[in-house]
Coordinates of C-alpha atoms in Angstrom, one line a residue:
M1 CA 115.5 -7.9 6.5
E2 CA 115.8 -4.6 4.6
K3 CA 115.3 -6.5 1.4
F4 CA 112.0 -7.9 2.7
W5 CA 110.8 -4.6 4.0
S6 CA 111.5 -3.0 0.5
L7 CA 108.9 -5.3 -1.0
P8 CA 105.4 -4.0 -1.7
L9 CA 103.1 -4.5 1.3
E10 CA 100.9 -7.0 -0.5
K11 CA 103.9 -9.2 -1.2
Q12 CA 105.1 -8.9 2.4
H13 CA 101.8 -9.9 3.7
G14 CA 101.6 -12.9 1.4
I15 CA 104.9 -14.3 2.7
I16 CA 104.0 -13.5 6.3
D17 CA 100.6 -15.2 6.0
A18 CA 102.2 -18.3 4.3
A19 CA 104.8 -18.6 7.1
L20 CA 102.3 -18.1 9.8
A21 CA 100.1 -20.8 8.4
C22 CA 102.9 -23.3 8.0
F23 CA 104.4 -22.7 11.5
G24 CA 100.9 -22.6 13.1
T25 CA 100.0 -25.9 11.5
N26 CA 103.3 -27.9 11.9
G27 CA 105.3 -26.2 14.6
Y28 CA 108.8 -24.9 14.4
K29 CA 110.8 -28.1 13.9
K30 CA 108.5 -29.8 11.3
T31 CA 108.1 -26.6 9.2
S32 CA 110.7 -26.2 6.4
M33 CA 111.6 -23.3 4.3
N34 CA 110.4 -25.3 1.3
D35 CA 107.0 -25.5 2.9
I36 CA 106.9 -21.8 3.4
A37 CA 108.1 -21.1 -0.1
A38 CA 105.5 -23.3 -1.6
E39 CA 102.7 -21.8 0.4
A40 CA 103.9 -18.3 -0.5
G41 CA 104.4 -19.1 -4.2
I42 CA 108.1 -18.1 -4.3
S43 CA 111.4 -20.0 -4.4
K44 CA 113.1 -21.3 -1.3
A45 CA 116.1 -19.2 -2.3
M46 CA 114.0 -16.0 -2.0
V47 CA 112.9 -16.9 1.5
F48 CA 116.5 -17.3 2.6
H49 CA 117.3 -14.1 0.7
Y50 CA 114.8 -12.1 2.7
F51 CA 115.3 -13.7 6.2
G52 CA 118.6 -15.6 6.2
T53 CA 117.5 -18.5 8.4
K54 CA 114.3 -20.3 9.5
K55 CA 114.9 -19.2 13.1
A56 CA 115.2 -15.5 12.1
L57 CA 111.9 -15.8 10.2
Y58 CA 110.2 -17.5 13.1
L59 CA 111.3 -14.9 15.6
Y60 CA 110.4 -12.1 13.3
L61 CA 106.8 -13.5 13.0
I62 CA 106.5 -13.7 16.9
N63 CA 107.6 -10.0 17.1
Y64 CA 105.3 -9.1 14.2
C65 CA 102.2 -10.7 15.8
S66 CA 103.0 -9.3 19.3
D67 CA 103.4 -5.8 17.9
L68 CA 100.2 -6.2 15.9
V69 CA 98.2 -6.9 19.0
M70 CA 100.0 -4.5 21.3
N71 CA 99.8 -1.6 18.9
E72 CA 96.1 -2.1 18.5
I73 CA 95.6 -2.1 22.3
N74 CA 97.7 1.0 22.7
S75 CA 95.6 2.9 20.1
K76 CA 92.2 1.7 21.2
F77 CA 92.3 0.9 25.0
D78 CA 90.3 3.3 27.1
E79 CA 92.7 4.4 29.9
T80 CA 89.9 6.2 31.7
L81 CA 88.3 2.9 32.8
T82 CA 88.9 2.3 36.5
D83 CA 87.1 -1.1 36.9
F84 CA 89.7 -3.9 36.9
F85 CA 87.6 -6.6 35.3
E86 CA 86.2 -4.2 32.6
R87 CA 89.8 -3.3 31.7
I88 CA 90.6 -7.0 31.2
K89 CA 87.5 -7.5 29.1
Q90 CA 88.2 -4.5 26.9
A91 CA 91.8 -5.6 26.3
T92 CA 90.6 -9.1 25.5
N93 CA 88.0 -7.8 23.0
I94 CA 90.6 -5.8 21.2
K95 CA 92.8 -8.9 20.9
V96 CA 89.9 -10.9 19.6
S97 CA 89.2 -8.2 17.0
V98 CA 92.7 -8.1 15.8
I99 CA 93.0 -11.9 15.5
G100 CA 89.7 -12.0 13.8
R101 CA 91.1 -9.9 11.0
H102 CA 94.2 -12.1 10.7
A103 CA 93.1 -15.7 10.6
A104 CA 96.6 -17.3 10.6
V105 CA 97.8 -15.3 13.7
L106 CA 95.7 -17.3 16.2
S107 CA 97.0 -20.7 15.3
F108 CA 100.5 -19.4 15.1
L109 CA 100.5 -17.7 18.5
T110 CA 98.9 -20.8 20.0
S111 CA 101.6 -23.0 18.6
V112 CA 104.3 -20.6 19.8
Y113 CA 103.0 -20.7 23.3
F114 CA 103.5 -24.4 23.5
E115 CA 106.6 -24.6 21.4
T116 CA 109.3 -26.7 23.2
N117 CA 112.1 -26.8 20.6
E118 CA 115.3 -25.8 22.3
E119 CA 116.5 -23.8 19.4
V120 CA 113.8 -21.1 19.9
R121 CA 112.4 -21.7 23.4
Q122 CA 114.6 -19.1 25.2
D123 CA 114.0 -16.6 22.5
I124 CA 110.2 -17.1 22.7
T125 CA 110.3 -16.6 26.5
A126 CA 112.3 -13.4 26.1
I127 CA 110.0 -11.9 23.5
L128 CA 106.8 -12.7 25.3
A129 CA 108.3 -11.3 28.6
K130 CA 108.6 -7.9 26.9
G131 CA 104.9 -7.5 26.9
E132 CA 104.5 -8.0 30.6
D133 CA 104.9 -4.3 31.5
I134 CA 102.2 -3.4 29.0
R135 CA 99.9 -6.1 30.4
N136 CA 100.4 -4.9 33.9
R137 CA 99.7 -1.3 32.9
I138 CA 96.5 -2.3 31.1
A139 CA 95.3 -4.2 34.1
L140 CA 96.5 -2.3 37.1
S141 CA 97.2 1.4 36.2
G142 CA 94.5 3.7 37.4
V143 CA 92.4 0.8 38.8
D144 CA 89.9 1.6 41.6
E145 CA 91.1 -0.8 44.2
S146 CA 88.4 0.2 46.6
K147 CA 86.0 -2.0 44.8
F148 CA 87.9 -5.1 46.0
K149 CA 87.2 -6.9 49.3
E150 CA 89.8 -6.4 51.9
G151 CA 93.0 -8.4 51.6
I152 CA 92.8 -9.1 47.8
D153 CA 96.3 -9.4 46.2
L154 CA 96.0 -7.8 42.7
Q155 CA 99.2 -9.3 41.5
L156 CA 98.1 -12.7 42.6
L157 CA 94.8 -12.1 40.8
M158 CA 96.7 -11.2 37.7
N159 CA 98.6 -14.5 38.0
M160 CA 95.3 -16.3 38.2
L161 CA 94.0 -14.7 35.1
T162 CA 97.2 -15.7 33.3
W163 CA 96.7 -19.3 34.4
M164 CA 93.1 -19.1 33.2
A165 CA 94.3 -17.8 29.8
E166 CA 96.9 -20.6 29.6
G167 CA 94.2 -23.1 30.2
F168 CA 92.0 -21.7 27.5
T169 CA 95.0 -21.6 25.2
S170 CA 95.8 -25.2 26.0
Q171 CA 92.2 -26.1 25.0
M172 CA 92.6 -24.3 21.7
S173 CA 95.9 -26.2 20.9
R174 CA 94.1 -29.5 21.2
G175 CA 91.2 -28.7 18.8
N176 CA 91.2 -28.9 15.1
K177 CA 89.1 -25.8 14.7
I178 CA 89.5 -22.8 17.0
D179 CA 86.6 -20.4 17.5
I180 CA 88.2 -17.5 19.4
E181 CA 84.9 -15.8 20.1
V182 CA 83.6 -18.9 21.8
I183 CA 86.7 -19.1 23.9
A184 CA 86.5 -15.4 24.7
R185 CA 82.9 -15.8 26.0
E186 CA 83.9 -18.6 28.3
F187 CA 86.8 -16.5 29.5
F188 CA 84.5 -13.6 30.3
R189 CA 82.2 -16.0 32.2
S190 CA 85.1 -17.0 34.3
I191 CA 86.0 -13.4 34.9
D192 CA 82.5 -12.6 36.0
M193 CA 82.7 -15.4 38.5
L194 CA 86.0 -14.0 39.9
K195 CA 84.4 -10.6 40.1
A196 CA 81.6 -11.9 42.2
Q197 CA 84.0 -13.5 44.6
F198 CA 86.5 -10.6 44.9
Y199 CA 84.4 -7.4 44.7
R200 CA 82.5 -5.8 47.5
P201 CA 78.7 -6.5 47.1
E202 CA 77.9 -2.8 46.3
Y203 CA 80.0 -3.0 43.2
L204 CA 78.4 -6.1 41.7

């Protein structure tokens, strides 16, 4: 990987974008190093030279995309917000902004979420699990729980939001064209419905 990191940033980004596009379109198994090399305009030997194996490249891309999103959230998220649902919306808006600037990231992450190939499935689960602590901090740390009706289980609510996100992601995976802003608006409408059910009337 050191040889890849020593490349000029423009060259790195070209290879990353090519690999994201190939994996995002065809999935892990059907994507070959030849495909990635052709898309990047370099030889297959150079792709192997930089990453060693297809699996190593694939896992690097998952970490790369996850870090891209999480770093943006860490730098831009307003920790002073105390409203649970506003925190969820703000984090979602940051993600949408990041992905909007990196077109290939959305299709890649969507394909990763539903990847079933045994060679990479366990690794995917482990990498995605690393972000759970950050997600819980964003959603729950410093939240004003007094706004909720009595008896609301915040962790269960978090699970519900995760299931909702999975549903929207599943919709995206079945479409030929993904409009993340449309998906985000539908997600926000769902969040508002949950807020109306779970918040005390004076906070609506």
